[in-house]
Short mmCIF file of C-alpha atoms (C1' of nucleotides) in Angstrom, two decimals:
data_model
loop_
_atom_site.label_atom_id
_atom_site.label_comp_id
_atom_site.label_asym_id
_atom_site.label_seq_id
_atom_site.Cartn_x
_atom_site.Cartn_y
_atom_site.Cartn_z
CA UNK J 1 -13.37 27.18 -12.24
CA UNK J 2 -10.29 27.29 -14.50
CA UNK J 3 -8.64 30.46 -15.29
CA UNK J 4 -6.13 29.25 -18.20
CA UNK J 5 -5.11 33.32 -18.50
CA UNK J 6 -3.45 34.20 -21.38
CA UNK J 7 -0.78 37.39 -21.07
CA UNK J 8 -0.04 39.41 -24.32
CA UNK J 9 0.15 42.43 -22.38
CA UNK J 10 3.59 40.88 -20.56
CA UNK J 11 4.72 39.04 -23.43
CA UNK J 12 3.35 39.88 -27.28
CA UNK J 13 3.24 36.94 -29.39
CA UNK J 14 1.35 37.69 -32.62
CA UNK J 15 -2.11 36.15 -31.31
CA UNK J 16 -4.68 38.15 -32.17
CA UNK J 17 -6.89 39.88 -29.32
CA UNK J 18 -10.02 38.61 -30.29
CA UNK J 19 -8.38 34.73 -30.59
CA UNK J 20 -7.34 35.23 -26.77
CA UNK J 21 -10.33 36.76 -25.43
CA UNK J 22 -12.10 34.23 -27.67
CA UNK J 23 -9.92 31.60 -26.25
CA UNK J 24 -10.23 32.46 -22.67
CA UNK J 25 -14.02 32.18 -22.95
CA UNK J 26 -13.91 28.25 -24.28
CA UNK J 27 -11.95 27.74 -21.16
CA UNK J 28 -14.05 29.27 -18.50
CA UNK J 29 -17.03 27.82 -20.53
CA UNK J 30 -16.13 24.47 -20.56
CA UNK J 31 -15.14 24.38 -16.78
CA UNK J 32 -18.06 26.38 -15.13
CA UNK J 33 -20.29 24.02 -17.11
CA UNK J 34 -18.39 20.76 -16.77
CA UNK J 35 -18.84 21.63 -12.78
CA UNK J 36 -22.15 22.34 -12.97
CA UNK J 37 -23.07 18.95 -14.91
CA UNK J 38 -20.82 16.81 -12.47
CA UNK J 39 -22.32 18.77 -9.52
CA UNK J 40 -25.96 18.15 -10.66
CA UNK J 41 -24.96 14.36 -11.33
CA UNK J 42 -23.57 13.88 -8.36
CA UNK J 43 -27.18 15.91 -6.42
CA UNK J 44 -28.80 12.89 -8.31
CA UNK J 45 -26.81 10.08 -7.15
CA UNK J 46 -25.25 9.05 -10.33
CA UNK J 47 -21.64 8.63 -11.74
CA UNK J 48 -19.43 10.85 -12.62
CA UNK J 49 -19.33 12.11 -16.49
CA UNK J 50 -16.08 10.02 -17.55
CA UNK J 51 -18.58 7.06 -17.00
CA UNK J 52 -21.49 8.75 -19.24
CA UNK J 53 -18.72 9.22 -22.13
CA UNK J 54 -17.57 5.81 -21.92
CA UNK J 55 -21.26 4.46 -22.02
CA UNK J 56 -21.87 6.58 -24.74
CA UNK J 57 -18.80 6.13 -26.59
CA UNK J 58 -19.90 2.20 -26.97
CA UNK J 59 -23.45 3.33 -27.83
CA UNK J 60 -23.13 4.89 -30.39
CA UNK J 61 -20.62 2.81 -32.05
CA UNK J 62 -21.66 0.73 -34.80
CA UNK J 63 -22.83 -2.10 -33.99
CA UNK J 64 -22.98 -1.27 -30.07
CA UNK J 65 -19.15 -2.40 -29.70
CA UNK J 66 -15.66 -0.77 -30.14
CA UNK J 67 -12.28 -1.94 -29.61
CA UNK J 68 -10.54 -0.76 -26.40
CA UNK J 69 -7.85 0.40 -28.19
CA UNK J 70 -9.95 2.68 -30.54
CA UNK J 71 -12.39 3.36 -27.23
CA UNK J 72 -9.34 4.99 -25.15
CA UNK J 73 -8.13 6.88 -28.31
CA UNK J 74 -11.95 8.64 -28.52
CA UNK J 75 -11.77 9.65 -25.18
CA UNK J 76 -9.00 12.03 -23.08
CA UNK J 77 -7.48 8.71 -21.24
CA UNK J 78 -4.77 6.43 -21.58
CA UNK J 79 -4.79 2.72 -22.51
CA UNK J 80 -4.18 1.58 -18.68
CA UNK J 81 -6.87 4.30 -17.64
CA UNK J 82 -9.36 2.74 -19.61
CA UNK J 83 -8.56 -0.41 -19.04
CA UNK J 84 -9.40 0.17 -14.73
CA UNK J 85 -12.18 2.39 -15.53
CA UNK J 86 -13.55 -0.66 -17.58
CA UNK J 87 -13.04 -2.83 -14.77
CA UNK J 88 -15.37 -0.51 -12.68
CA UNK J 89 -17.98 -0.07 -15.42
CA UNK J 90 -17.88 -3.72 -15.83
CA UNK J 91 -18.21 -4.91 -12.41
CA UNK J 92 -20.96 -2.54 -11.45
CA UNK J 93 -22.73 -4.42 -14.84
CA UNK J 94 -23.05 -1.79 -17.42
CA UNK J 95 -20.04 -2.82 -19.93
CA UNK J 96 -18.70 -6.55 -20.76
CA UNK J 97 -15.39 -7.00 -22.46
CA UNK J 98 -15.62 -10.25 -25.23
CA UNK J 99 -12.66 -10.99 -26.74
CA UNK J 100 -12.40 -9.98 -30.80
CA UNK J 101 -13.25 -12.98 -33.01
CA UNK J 102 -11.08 -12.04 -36.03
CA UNK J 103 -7.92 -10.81 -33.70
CA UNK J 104 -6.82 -12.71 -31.15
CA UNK J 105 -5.34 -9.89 -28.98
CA UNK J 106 -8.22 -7.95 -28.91
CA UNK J 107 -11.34 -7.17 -26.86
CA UNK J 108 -14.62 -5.44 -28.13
CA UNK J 109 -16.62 -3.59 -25.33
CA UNK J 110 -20.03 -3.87 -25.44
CA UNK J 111 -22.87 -1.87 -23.35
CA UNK J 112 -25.67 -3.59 -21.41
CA UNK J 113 -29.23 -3.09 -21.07
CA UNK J 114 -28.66 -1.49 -17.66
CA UNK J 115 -25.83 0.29 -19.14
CA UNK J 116 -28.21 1.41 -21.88
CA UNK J 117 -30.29 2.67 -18.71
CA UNK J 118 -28.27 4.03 -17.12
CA UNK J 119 -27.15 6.58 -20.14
CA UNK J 120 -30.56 7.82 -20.12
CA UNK J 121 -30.99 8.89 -16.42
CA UNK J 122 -27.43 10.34 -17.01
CA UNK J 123 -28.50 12.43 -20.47
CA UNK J 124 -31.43 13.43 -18.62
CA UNK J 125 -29.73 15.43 -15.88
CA UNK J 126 -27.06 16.44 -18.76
CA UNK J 127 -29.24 17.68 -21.13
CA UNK J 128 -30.71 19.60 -18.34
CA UNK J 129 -28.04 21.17 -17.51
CA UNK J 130 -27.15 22.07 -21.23
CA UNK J 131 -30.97 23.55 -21.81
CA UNK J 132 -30.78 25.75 -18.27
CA UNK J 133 -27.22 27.14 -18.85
CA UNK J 134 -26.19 26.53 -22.62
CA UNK J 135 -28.94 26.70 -24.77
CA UNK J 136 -30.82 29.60 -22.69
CA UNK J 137 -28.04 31.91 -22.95
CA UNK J 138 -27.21 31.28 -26.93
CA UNK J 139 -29.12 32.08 -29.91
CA UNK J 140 -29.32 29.95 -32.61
CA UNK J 141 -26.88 31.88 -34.93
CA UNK J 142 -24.40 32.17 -32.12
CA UNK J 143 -24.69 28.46 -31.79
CA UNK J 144 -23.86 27.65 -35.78
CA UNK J 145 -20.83 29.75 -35.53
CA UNK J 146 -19.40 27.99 -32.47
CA UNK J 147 -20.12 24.91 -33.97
CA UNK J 148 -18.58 25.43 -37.33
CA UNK J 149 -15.95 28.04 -36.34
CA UNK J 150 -14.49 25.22 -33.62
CA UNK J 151 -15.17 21.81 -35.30
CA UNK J 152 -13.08 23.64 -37.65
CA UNK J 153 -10.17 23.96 -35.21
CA UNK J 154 -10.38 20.26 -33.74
CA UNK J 155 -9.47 19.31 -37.35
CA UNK J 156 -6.74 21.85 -37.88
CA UNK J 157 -5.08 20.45 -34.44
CA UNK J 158 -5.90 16.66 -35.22
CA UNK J 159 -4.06 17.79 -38.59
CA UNK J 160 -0.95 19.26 -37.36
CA UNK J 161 -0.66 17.14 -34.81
CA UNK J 162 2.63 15.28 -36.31
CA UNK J 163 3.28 18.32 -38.33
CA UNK J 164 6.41 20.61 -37.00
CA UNK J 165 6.50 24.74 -38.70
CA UNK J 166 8.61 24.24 -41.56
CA UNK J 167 10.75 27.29 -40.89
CA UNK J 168 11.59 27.07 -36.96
CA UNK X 1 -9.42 13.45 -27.31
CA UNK X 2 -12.55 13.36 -25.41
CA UNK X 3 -16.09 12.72 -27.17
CA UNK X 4 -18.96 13.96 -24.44
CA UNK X 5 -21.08 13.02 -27.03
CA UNK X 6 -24.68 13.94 -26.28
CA UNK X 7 -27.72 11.58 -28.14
CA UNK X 8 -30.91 13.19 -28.70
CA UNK X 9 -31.57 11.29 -31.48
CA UNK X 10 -32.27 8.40 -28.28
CA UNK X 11 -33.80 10.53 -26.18
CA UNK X 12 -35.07 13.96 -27.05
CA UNK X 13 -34.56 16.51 -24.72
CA UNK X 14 -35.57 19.65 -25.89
CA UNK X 15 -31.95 21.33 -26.40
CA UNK X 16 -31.82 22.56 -29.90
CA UNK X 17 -29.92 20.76 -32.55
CA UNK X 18 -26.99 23.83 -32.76
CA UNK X 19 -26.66 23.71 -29.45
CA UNK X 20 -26.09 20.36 -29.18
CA UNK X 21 -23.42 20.78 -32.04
CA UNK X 22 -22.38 23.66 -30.75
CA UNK X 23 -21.93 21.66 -27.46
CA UNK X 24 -20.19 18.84 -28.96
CA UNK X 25 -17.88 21.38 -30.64
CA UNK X 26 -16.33 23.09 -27.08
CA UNK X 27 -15.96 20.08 -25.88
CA UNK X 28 -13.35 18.05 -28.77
CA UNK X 29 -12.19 21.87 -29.53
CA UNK X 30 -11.11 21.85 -25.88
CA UNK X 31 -9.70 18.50 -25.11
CA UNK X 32 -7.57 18.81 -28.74
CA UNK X 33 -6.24 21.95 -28.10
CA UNK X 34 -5.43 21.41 -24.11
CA UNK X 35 -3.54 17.74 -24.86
CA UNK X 36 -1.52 19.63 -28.05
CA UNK X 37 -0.54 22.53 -25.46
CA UNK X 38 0.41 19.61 -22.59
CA UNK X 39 2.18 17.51 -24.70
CA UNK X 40 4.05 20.66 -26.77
CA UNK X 41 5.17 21.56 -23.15
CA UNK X 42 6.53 18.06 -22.35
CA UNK X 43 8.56 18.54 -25.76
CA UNK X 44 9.95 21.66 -24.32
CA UNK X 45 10.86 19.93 -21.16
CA UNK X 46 8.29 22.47 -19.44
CA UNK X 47 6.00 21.51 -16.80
CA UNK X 48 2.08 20.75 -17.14
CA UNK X 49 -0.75 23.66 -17.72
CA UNK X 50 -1.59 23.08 -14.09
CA UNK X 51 1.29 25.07 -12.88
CA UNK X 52 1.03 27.54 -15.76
CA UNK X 53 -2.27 27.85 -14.41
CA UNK X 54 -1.55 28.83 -10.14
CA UNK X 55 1.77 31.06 -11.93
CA UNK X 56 -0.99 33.08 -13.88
CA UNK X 57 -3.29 33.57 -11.63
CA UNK X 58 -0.93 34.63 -9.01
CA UNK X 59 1.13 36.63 -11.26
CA UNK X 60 -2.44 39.18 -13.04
CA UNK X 61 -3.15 39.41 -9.16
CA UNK X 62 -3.04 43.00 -7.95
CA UNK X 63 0.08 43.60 -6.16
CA UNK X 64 1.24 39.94 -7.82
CA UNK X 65 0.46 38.18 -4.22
CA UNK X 66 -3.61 36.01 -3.82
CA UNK X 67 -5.38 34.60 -0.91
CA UNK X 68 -4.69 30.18 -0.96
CA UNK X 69 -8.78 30.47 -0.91
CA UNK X 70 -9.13 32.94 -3.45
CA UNK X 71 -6.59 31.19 -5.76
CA UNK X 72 -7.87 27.59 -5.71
CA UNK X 73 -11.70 29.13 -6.06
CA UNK X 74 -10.40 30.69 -9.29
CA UNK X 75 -8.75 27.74 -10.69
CA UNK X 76 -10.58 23.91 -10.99
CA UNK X 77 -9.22 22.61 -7.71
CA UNK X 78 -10.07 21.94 -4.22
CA UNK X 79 -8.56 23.17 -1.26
CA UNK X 80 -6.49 20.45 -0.09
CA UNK X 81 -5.50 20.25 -3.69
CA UNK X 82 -4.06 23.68 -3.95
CA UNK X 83 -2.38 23.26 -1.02
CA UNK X 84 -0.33 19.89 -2.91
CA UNK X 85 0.33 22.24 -6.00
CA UNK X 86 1.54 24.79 -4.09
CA UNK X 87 3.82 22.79 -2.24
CA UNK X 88 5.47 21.62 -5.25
CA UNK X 89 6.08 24.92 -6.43
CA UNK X 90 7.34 26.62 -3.62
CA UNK X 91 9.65 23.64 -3.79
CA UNK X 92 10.73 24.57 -7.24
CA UNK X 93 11.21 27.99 -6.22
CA UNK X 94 8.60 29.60 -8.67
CA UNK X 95 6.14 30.29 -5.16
CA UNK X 96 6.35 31.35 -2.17
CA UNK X 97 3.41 31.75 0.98
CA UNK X 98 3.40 34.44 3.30
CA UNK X 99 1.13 34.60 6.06
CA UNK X 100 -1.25 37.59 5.66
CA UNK X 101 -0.52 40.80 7.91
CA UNK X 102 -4.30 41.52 8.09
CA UNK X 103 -5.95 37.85 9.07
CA UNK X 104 -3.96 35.60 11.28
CA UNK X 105 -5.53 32.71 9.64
CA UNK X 106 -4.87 33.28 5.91
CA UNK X 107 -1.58 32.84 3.59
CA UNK X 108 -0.87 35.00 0.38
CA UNK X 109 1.06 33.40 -2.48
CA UNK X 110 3.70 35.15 -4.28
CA UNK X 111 5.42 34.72 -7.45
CA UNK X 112 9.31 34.59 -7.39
CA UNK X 113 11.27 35.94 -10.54
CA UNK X 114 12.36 32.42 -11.24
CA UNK X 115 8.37 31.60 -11.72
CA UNK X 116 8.50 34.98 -13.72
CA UNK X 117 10.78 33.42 -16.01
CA UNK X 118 9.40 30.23 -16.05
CA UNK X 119 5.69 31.98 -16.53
CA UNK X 120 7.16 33.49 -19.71
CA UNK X 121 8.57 30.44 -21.19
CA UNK X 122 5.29 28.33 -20.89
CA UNK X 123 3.42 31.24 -22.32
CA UNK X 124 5.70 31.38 -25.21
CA UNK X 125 5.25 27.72 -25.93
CA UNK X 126 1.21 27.89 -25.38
CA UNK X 127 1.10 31.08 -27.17
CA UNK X 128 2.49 28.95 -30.63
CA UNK X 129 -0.02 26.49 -30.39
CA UNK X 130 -2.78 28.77 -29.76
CA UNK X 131 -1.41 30.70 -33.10
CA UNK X 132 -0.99 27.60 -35.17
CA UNK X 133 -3.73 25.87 -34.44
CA UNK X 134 -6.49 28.30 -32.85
CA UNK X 135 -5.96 31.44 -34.59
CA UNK X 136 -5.11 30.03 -38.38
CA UNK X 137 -8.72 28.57 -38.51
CA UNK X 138 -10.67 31.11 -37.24
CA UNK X 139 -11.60 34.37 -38.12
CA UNK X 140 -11.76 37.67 -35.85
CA UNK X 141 -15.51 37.46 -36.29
CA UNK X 142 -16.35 34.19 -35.71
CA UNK X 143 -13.49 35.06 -32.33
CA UNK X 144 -16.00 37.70 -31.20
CA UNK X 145 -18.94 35.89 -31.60
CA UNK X 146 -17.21 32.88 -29.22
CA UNK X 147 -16.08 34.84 -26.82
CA UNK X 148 -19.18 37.17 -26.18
CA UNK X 149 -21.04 34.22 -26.32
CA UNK X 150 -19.40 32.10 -24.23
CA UNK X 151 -18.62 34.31 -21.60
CA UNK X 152 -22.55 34.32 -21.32
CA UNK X 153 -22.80 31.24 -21.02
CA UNK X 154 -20.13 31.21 -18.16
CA UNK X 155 -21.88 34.02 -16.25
CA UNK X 156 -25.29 32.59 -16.67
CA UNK X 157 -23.91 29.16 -15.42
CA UNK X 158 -22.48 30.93 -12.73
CA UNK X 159 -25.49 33.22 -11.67
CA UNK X 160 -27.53 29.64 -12.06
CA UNK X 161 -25.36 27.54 -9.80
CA UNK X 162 -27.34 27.92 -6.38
CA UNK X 163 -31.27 28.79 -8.06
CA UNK X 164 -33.43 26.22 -8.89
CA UNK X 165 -36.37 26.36 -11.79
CA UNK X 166 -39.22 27.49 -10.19
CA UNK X 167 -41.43 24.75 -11.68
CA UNK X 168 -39.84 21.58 -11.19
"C1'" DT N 1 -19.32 28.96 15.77
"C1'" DA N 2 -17.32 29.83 11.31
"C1'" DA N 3 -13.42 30.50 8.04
"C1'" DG N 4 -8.49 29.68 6.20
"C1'" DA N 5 -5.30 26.27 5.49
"C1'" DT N 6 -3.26 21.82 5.98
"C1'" DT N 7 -3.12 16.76 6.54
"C1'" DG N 8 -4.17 11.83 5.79
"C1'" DA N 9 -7.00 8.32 3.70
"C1'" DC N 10 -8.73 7.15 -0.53
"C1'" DA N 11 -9.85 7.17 -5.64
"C1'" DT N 12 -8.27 7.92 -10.17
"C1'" DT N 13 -4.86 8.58 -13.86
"C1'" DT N 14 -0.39 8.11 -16.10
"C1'" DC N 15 3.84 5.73 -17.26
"C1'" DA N 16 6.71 1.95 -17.90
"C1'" DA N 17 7.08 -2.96 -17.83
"C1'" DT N 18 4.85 -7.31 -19.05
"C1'" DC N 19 2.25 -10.78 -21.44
"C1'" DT N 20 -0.08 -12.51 -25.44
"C1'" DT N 21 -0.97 -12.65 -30.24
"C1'" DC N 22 -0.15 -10.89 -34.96
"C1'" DG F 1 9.73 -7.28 -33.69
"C1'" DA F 2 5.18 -4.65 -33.29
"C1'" DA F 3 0.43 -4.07 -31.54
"C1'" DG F 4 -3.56 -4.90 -28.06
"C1'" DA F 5 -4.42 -5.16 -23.43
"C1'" DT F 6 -3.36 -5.51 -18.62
"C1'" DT F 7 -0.66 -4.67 -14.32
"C1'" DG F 8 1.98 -2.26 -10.55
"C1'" DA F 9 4.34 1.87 -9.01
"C1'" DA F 10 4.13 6.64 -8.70
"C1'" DA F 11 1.84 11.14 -9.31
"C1'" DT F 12 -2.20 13.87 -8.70
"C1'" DG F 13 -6.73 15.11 -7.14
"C1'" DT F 14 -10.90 14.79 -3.81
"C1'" DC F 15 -13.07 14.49 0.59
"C1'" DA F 16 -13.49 14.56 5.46
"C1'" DA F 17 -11.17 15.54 9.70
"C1'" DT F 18 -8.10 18.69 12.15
"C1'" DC F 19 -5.84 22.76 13.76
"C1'" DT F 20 -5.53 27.71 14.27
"C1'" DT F 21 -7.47 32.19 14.35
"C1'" DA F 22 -11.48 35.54 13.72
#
DNA sequence: TAAGATTGACATTTCAATCTTC
DNA sequence: GAAGATTGAAATGTCAATCTTA
């Protein structure tokens, strides 16, 4: 249950108390809850959750297929990662690879009907999980403020990603 | 830049629609913000938020010295796995173990000055990104709202870890 | 017997090198 | 030469087994 502590009291750095404290809670939110999913998957004999966002990742795409390239990109994991963790969604016969008809270097992935399955039973233990813990502890106005407040972030980060502080 | 993606547009579940965005939101908040902070430190030359992490935790403790157990149960590692970390440190010099005067069995770890130093130059490179990326797009009240919020989330997760619903 | 900590076997991820196609 | 994908080596984490002490 990560503890990614911030310290202004040691060492002041212009971030606002309510930023850390507000900061500190996404952590230990995230990893109490990304336990308690993986635990409750794992009570119901399924795979682990980088499978689920893999599955899903394909789902949802349009069309039902991505590009592994794009795939590893949308998820926290490198382009070998993928390609191994592919290998094991593929041989257990939830994911194919078919190589892309307009570029020749390419593969699409593509999700199978007992991948399709497979998503469900996972989503149903999820979503679970995210009624019990998340959604019975937040109010609805709570929950439009997180959702705003931090999309809002992700796109300031994606933003300055390449982006250095002009004066430093 | 992970995408946990949830679907209830497939397969209703009952979990509201801003919790689901709200949801969604922690988790590509998170995995943005954590991979800027990793790979600002590996600009810096500066090692990975899993040693910033142990340092921390280590270093808030009363009396700046925690049980091996205590430690790895706050942080998002297993036993055997705290032990590996805290090998590497203590062969960095930034940790050291000392067997505990009141239980035979146990260890405490300790903080050296040199992973005092180290602590502080982490923090000041974490510290910018939180700033730049975390603080500039949100507000102090939407940073209240988060973290009280949140950090019921994280104790209701926790309180709900061993109970089950009584009609299931 | 149970708890604290470590170890070894194993699974997973990253990084750099490679191969193929644009 | 640059990009998409894969591969092997090395790093890191988990799990079960072990050892020591309570």
């Amino acid at each position: 249950l990560a503890n990614y502590f911030c310290y202004d009291w040691i060492m002041p750095t212009g971030v606002p108390e309510p930023h850390l404290s507000a900061w500190r809670a996404v952590l230990n939110a995230h990893a109490v809850l990304v336990d308690r999913i993986e635990h409750e998957l794992t009570l119901a004999n399924l795979p682990p959750l980088s499978w689920y966002d893999v599955l899903w990742a394909v789902r949802r795409a349009p069309g039902r297929r991505i590009r592994m390239a794009q795939l590893a990109d949308s998820l926290t994991l490198s382009r070998g990662g993928l390609t191994k963790l592919a290998d094991r969604l593929e041989r257990e016969g939830l994911l194919r690879r078919e190589p892309a008809d307009d570029d020749g270097r390419g593969f699409y992935a593509t999700i199978t009907d007992k991948g399709v399955a497979l998503l469900r039973q996972m989503w149903a233990v999820y979503s679970r999980v995210l009624r019990q813990s998340f959604a019975a502890s937040i109010d609805e106005c709570e929950a439009q403020v997180i959702a705003s407040a931090l999309a809002r972030t992700e796109r300031a980060t994606r933003a300055g990603t390449s982006r250095r502080t002009p004066a430093e």
